[in-house]
Short mmCIF file of N, CA and C in Angstrom, two decimals:
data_model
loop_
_atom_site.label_atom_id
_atom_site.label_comp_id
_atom_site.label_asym_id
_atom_site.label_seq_id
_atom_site.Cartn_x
_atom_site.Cartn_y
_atom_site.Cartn_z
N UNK A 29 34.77 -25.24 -156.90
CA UNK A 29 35.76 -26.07 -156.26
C UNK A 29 37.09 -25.32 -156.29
N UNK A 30 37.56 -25.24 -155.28
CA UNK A 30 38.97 -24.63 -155.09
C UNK A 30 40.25 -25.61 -155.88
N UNK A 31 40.87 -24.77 -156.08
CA UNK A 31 42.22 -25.28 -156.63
C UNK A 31 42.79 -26.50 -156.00
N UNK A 32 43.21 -26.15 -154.74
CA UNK A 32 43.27 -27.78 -154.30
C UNK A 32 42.66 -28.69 -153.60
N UNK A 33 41.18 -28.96 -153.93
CA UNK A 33 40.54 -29.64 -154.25
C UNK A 33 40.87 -30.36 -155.51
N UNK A 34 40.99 -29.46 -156.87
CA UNK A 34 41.21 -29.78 -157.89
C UNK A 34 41.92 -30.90 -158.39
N UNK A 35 43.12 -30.17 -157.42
CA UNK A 35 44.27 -30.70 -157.64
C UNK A 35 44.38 -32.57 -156.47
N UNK A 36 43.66 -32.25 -155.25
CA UNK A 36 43.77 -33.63 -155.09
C UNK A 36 42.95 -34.47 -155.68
N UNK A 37 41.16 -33.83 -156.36
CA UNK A 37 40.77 -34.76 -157.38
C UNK A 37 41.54 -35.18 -158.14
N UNK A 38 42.76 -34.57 -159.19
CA UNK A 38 43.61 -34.95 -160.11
C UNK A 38 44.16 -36.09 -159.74
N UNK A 39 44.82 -36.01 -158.29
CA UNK A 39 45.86 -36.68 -158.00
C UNK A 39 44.98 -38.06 -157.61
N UNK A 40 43.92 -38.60 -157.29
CA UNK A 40 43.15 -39.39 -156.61
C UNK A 40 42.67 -40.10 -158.26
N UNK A 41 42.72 -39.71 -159.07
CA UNK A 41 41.98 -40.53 -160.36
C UNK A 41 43.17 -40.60 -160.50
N UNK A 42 44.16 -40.28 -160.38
CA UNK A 42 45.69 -40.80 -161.27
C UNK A 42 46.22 -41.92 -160.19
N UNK A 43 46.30 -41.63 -158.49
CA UNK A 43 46.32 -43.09 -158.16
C UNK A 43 45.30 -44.18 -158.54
N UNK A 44 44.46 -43.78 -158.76
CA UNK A 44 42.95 -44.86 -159.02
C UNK A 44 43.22 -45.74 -160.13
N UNK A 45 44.31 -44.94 -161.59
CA UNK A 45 44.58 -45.34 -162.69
C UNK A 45 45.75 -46.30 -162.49
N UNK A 46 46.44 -45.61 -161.90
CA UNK A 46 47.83 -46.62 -161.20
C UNK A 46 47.47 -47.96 -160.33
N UNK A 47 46.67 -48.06 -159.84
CA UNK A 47 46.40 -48.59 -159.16
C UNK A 47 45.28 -50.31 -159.70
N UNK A 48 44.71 -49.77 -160.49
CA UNK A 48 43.96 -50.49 -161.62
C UNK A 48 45.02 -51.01 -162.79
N UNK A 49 46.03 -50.55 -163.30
CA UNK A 49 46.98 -50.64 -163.59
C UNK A 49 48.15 -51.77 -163.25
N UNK A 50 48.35 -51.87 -162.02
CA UNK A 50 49.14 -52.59 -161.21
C UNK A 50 48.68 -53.74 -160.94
N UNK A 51 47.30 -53.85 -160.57
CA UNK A 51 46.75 -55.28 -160.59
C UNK A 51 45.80 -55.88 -161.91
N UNK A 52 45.60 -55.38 -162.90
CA UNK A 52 45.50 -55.76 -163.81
C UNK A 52 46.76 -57.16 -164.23
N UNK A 53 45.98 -58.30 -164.83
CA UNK A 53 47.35 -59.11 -165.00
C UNK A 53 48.24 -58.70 -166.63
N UNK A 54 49.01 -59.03 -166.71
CA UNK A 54 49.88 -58.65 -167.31
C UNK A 54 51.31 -59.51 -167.52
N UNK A 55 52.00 -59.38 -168.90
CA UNK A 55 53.06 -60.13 -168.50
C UNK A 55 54.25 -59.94 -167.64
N UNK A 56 54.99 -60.99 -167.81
CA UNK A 56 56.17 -60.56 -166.11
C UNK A 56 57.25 -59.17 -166.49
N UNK A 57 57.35 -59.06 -167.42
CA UNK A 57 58.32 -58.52 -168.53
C UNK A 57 57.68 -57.46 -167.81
N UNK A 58 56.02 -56.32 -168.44
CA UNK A 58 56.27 -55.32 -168.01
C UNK A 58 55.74 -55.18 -167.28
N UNK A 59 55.26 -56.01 -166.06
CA UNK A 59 55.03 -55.52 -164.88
C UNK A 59 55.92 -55.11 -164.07
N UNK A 60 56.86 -55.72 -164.45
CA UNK A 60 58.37 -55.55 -163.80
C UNK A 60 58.64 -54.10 -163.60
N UNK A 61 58.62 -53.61 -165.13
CA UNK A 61 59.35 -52.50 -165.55
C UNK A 61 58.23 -51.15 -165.10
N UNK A 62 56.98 -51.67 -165.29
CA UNK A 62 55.65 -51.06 -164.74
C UNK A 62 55.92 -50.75 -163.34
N UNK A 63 56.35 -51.87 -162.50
CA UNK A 63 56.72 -51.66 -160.89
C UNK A 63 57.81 -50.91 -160.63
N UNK A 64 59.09 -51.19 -161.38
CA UNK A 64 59.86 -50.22 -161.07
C UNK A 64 59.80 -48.65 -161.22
N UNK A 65 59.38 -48.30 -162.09
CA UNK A 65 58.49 -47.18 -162.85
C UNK A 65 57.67 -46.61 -161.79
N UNK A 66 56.91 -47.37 -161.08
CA UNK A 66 55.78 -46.39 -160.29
C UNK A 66 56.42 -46.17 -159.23
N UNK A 67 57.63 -47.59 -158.80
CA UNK A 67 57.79 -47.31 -157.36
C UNK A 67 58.81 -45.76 -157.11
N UNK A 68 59.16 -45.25 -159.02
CA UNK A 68 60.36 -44.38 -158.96
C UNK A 68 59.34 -43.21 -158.79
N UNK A 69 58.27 -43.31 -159.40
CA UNK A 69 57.14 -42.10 -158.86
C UNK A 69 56.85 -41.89 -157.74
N UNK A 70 56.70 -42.79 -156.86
CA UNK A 70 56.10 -42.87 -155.32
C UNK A 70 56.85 -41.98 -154.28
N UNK A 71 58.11 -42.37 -154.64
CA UNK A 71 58.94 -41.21 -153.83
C UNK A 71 58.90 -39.82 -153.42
N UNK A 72 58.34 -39.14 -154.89
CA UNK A 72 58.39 -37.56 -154.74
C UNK A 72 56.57 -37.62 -155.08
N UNK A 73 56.13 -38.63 -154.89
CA UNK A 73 54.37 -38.39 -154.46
C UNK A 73 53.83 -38.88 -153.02
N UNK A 74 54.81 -38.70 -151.92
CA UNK A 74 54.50 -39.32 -151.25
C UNK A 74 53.71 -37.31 -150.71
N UNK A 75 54.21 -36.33 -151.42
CA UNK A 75 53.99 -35.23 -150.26
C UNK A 75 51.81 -35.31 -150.44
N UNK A 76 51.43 -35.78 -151.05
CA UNK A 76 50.32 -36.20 -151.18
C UNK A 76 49.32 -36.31 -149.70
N UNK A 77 50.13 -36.95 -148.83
CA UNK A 77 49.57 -37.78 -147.27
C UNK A 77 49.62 -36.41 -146.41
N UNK A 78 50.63 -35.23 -146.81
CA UNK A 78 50.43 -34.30 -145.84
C UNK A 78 49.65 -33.27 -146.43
N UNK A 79 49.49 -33.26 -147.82
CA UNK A 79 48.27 -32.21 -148.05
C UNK A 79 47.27 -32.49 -147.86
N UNK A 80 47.11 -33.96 -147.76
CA UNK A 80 45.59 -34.20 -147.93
C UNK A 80 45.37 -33.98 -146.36
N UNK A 81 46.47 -34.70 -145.41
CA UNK A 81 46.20 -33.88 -143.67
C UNK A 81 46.09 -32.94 -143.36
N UNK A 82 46.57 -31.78 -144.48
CA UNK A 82 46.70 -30.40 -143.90
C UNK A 82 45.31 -30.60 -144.50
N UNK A 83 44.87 -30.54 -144.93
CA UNK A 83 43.52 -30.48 -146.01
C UNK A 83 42.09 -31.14 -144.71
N UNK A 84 42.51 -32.07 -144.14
CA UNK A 84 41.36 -32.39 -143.60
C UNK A 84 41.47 -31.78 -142.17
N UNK A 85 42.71 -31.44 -141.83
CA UNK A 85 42.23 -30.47 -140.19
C UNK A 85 41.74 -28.88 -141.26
N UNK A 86 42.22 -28.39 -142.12
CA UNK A 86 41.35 -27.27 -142.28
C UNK A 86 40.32 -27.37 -142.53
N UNK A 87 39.39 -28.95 -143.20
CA UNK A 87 38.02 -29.44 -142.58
C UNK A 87 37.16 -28.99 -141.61
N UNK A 88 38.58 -29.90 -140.88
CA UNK A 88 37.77 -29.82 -138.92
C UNK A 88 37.77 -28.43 -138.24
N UNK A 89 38.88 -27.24 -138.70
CA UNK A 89 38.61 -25.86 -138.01
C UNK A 89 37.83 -25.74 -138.47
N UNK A 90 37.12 -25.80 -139.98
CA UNK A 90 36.07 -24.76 -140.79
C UNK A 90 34.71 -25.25 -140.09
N UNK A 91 34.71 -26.78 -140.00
CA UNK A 91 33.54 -27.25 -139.35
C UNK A 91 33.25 -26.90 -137.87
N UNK A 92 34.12 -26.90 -136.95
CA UNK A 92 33.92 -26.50 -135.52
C UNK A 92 33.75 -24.89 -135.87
N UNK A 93 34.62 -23.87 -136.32
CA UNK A 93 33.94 -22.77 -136.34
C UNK A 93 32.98 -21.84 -137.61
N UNK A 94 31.77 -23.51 -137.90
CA UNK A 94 30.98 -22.90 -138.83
C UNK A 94 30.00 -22.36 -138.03
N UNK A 95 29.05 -21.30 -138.92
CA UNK A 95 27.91 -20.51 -137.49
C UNK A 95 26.99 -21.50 -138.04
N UNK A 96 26.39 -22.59 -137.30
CA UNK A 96 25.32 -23.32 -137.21
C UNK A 96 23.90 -22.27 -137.63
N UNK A 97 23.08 -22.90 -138.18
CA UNK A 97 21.58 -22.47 -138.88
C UNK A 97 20.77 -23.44 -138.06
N UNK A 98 20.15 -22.93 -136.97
CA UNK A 98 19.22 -24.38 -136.59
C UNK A 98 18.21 -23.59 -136.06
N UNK A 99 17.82 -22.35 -136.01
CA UNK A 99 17.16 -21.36 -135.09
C UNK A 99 15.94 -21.29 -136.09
N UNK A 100 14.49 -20.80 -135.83
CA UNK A 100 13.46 -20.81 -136.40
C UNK A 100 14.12 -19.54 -137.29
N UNK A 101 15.27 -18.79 -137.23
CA UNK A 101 15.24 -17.20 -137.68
C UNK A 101 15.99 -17.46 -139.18
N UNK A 102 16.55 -18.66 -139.15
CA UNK A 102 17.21 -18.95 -140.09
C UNK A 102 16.11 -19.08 -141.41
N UNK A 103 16.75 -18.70 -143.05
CA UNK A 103 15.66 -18.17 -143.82
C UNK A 103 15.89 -19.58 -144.70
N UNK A 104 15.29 -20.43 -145.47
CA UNK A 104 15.42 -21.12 -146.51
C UNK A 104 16.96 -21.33 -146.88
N UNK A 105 17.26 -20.39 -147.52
CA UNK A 105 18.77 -20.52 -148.74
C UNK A 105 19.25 -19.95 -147.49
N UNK A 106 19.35 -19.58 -146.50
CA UNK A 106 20.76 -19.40 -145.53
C UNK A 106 21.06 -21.33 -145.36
N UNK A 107 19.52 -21.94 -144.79
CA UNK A 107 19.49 -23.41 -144.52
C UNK A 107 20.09 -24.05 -145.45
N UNK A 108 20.22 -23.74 -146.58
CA UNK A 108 20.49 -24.74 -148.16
C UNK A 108 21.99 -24.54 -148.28
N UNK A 109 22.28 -23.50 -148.13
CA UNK A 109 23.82 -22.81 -148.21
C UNK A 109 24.34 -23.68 -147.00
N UNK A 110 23.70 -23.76 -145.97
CA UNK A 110 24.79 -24.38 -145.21
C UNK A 110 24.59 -25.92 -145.22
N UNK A 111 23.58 -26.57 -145.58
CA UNK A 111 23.66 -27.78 -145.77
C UNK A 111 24.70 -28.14 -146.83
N UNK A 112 24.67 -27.28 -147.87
CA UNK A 112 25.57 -27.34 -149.17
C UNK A 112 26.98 -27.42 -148.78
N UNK A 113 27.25 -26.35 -147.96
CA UNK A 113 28.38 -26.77 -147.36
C UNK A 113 28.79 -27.61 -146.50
N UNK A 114 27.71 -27.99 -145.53
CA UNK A 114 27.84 -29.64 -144.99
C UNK A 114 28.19 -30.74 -145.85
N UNK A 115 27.64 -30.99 -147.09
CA UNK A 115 27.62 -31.82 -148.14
C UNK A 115 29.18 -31.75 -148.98
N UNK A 116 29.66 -30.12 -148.69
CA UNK A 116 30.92 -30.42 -149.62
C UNK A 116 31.92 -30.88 -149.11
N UNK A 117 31.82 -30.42 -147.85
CA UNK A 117 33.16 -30.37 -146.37
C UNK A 117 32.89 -32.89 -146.79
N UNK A 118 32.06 -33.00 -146.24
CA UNK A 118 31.75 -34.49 -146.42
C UNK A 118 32.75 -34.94 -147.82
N UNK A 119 31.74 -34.64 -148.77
CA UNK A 119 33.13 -35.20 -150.13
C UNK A 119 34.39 -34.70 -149.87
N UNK A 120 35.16 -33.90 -149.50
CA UNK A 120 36.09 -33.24 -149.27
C UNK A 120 36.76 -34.27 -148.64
N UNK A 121 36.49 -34.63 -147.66
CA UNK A 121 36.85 -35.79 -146.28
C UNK A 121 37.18 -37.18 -147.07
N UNK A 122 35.82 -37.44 -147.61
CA UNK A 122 36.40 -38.67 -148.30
C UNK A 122 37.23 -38.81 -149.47
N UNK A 123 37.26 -37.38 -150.01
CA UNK A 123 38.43 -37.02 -151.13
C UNK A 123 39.92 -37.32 -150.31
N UNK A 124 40.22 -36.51 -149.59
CA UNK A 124 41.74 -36.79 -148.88
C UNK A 124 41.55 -38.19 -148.24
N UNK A 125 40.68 -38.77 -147.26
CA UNK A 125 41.00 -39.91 -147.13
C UNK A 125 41.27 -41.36 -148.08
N UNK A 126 40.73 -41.26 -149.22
CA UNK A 126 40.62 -42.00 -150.76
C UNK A 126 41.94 -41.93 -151.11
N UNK A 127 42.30 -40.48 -150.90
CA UNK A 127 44.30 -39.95 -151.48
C UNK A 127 45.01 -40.68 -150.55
N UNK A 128 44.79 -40.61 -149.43
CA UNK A 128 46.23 -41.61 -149.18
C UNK A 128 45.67 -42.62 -148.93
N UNK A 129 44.38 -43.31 -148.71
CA UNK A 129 44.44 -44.97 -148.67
C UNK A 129 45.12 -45.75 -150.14
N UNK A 130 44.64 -44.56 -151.27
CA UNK A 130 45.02 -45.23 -152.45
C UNK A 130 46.80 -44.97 -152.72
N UNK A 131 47.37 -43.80 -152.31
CA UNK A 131 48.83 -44.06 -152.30
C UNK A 131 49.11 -45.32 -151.27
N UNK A 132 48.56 -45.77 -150.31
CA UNK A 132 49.15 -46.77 -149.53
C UNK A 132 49.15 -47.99 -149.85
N UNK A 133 48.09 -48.62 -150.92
CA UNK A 133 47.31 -49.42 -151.61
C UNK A 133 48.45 -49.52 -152.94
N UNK A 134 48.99 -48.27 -153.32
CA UNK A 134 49.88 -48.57 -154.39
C UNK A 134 51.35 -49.18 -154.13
N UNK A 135 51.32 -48.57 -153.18
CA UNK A 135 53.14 -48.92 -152.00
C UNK A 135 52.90 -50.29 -151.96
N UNK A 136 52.00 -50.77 -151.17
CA UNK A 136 51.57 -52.21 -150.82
C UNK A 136 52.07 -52.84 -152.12
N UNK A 137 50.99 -52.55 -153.52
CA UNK A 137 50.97 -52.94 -154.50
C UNK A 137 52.71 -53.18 -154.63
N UNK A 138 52.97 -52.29 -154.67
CA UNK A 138 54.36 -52.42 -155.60
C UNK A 138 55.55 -53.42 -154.92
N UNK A 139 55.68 -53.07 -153.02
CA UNK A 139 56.63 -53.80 -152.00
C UNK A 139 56.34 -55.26 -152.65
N UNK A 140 54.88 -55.61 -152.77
CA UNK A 140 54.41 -56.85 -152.50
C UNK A 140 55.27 -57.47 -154.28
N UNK A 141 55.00 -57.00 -155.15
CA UNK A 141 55.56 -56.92 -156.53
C UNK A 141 57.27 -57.46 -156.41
N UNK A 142 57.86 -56.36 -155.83
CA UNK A 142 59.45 -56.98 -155.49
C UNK A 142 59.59 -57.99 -154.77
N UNK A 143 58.79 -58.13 -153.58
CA UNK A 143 58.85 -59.16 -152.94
C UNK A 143 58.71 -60.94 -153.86
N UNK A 144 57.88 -60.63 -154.29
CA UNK A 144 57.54 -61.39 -155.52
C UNK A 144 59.02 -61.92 -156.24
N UNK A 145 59.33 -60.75 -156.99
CA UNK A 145 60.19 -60.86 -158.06
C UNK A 145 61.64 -61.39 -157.18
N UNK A 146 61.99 -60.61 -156.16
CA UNK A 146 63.35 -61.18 -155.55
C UNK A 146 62.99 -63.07 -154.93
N UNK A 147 61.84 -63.49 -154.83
CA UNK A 147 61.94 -65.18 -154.31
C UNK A 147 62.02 -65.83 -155.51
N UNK A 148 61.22 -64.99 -156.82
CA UNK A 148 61.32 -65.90 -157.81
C UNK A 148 62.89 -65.90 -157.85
N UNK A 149 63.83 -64.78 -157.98
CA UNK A 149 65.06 -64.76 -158.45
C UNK A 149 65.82 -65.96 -157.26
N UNK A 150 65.50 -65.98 -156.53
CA UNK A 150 66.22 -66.70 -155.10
C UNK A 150 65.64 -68.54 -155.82
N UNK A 151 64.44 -68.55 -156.07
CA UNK A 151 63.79 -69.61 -156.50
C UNK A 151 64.87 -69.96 -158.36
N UNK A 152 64.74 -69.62 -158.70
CA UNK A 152 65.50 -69.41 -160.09
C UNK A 152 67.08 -70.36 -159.86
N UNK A 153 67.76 -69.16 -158.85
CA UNK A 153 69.26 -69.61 -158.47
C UNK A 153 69.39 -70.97 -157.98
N UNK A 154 68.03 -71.12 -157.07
CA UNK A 154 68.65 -72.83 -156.52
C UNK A 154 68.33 -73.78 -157.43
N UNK A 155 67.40 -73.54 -158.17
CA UNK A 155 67.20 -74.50 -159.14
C UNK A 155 68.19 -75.07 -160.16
N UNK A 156 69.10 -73.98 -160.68
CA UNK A 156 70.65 -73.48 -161.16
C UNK A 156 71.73 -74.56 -160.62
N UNK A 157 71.20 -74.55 -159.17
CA UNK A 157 72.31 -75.40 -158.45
C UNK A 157 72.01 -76.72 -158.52
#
């Protein structure tokens, strides 16, 4: 596995953790501080959505100019080798697409969180009155 592969596996179990994290219940206290916290991460993880795009069109060139094996001349392990690589290009795909559904899934998570917290505060004040 190449390096960044690696590296968006890394990044894809650490949204997965965040993410499990966030909707887990919890008290108001540190979800709060939990939400503010991730949403201060989200910012400089957003470059995530364009590696994983640059990542899946170099997919789609490698796949349009792979040399197809389909000819009777083709030997066993040439066939296996390239199925293998059919099989990795596939996880690969659903690796970057997983990366940013799950950064988008965390954004959601978190907007939806403030949204939350600013009616209670609005809810709070009139009651006050």
């Amino acid at each position: 596995m190449a390096l960044q592969w690696m590296i968006l596996t890394y990044v894809v179990a650490a949204e997965a953790a965040l993410a499990l994290l966030l909707t887990l219940p919890s008290p108001k206290l540190l979800k709060n501080r939990l939400v503010s916290l991730i949403s201060l991460i989200l910012q400089p993880a957003l470059f995530i959505v364009p590696f994983a795009g640059f990542q899946l069109l170099d997919i789609y060139w490698k796949n349009e100019h792979r040399l197809m094996c389909t000819s009777e001349i083709c030997t066993a392990a040439e066939r296996d080798r390239y199925e293998k690589s059919f099989y990795k290009s596939q996880r690969n795909v659903i690796l970057c697409v997983s990366a940013c559904l799950l950064y988008w899934c965390i954004q959601r998570i978190c907007k939806y969180n403030k949204e939350i917290q600013s009616l209670e505060e609005i809810q709070k004040r009139y009651k006050d009155e």
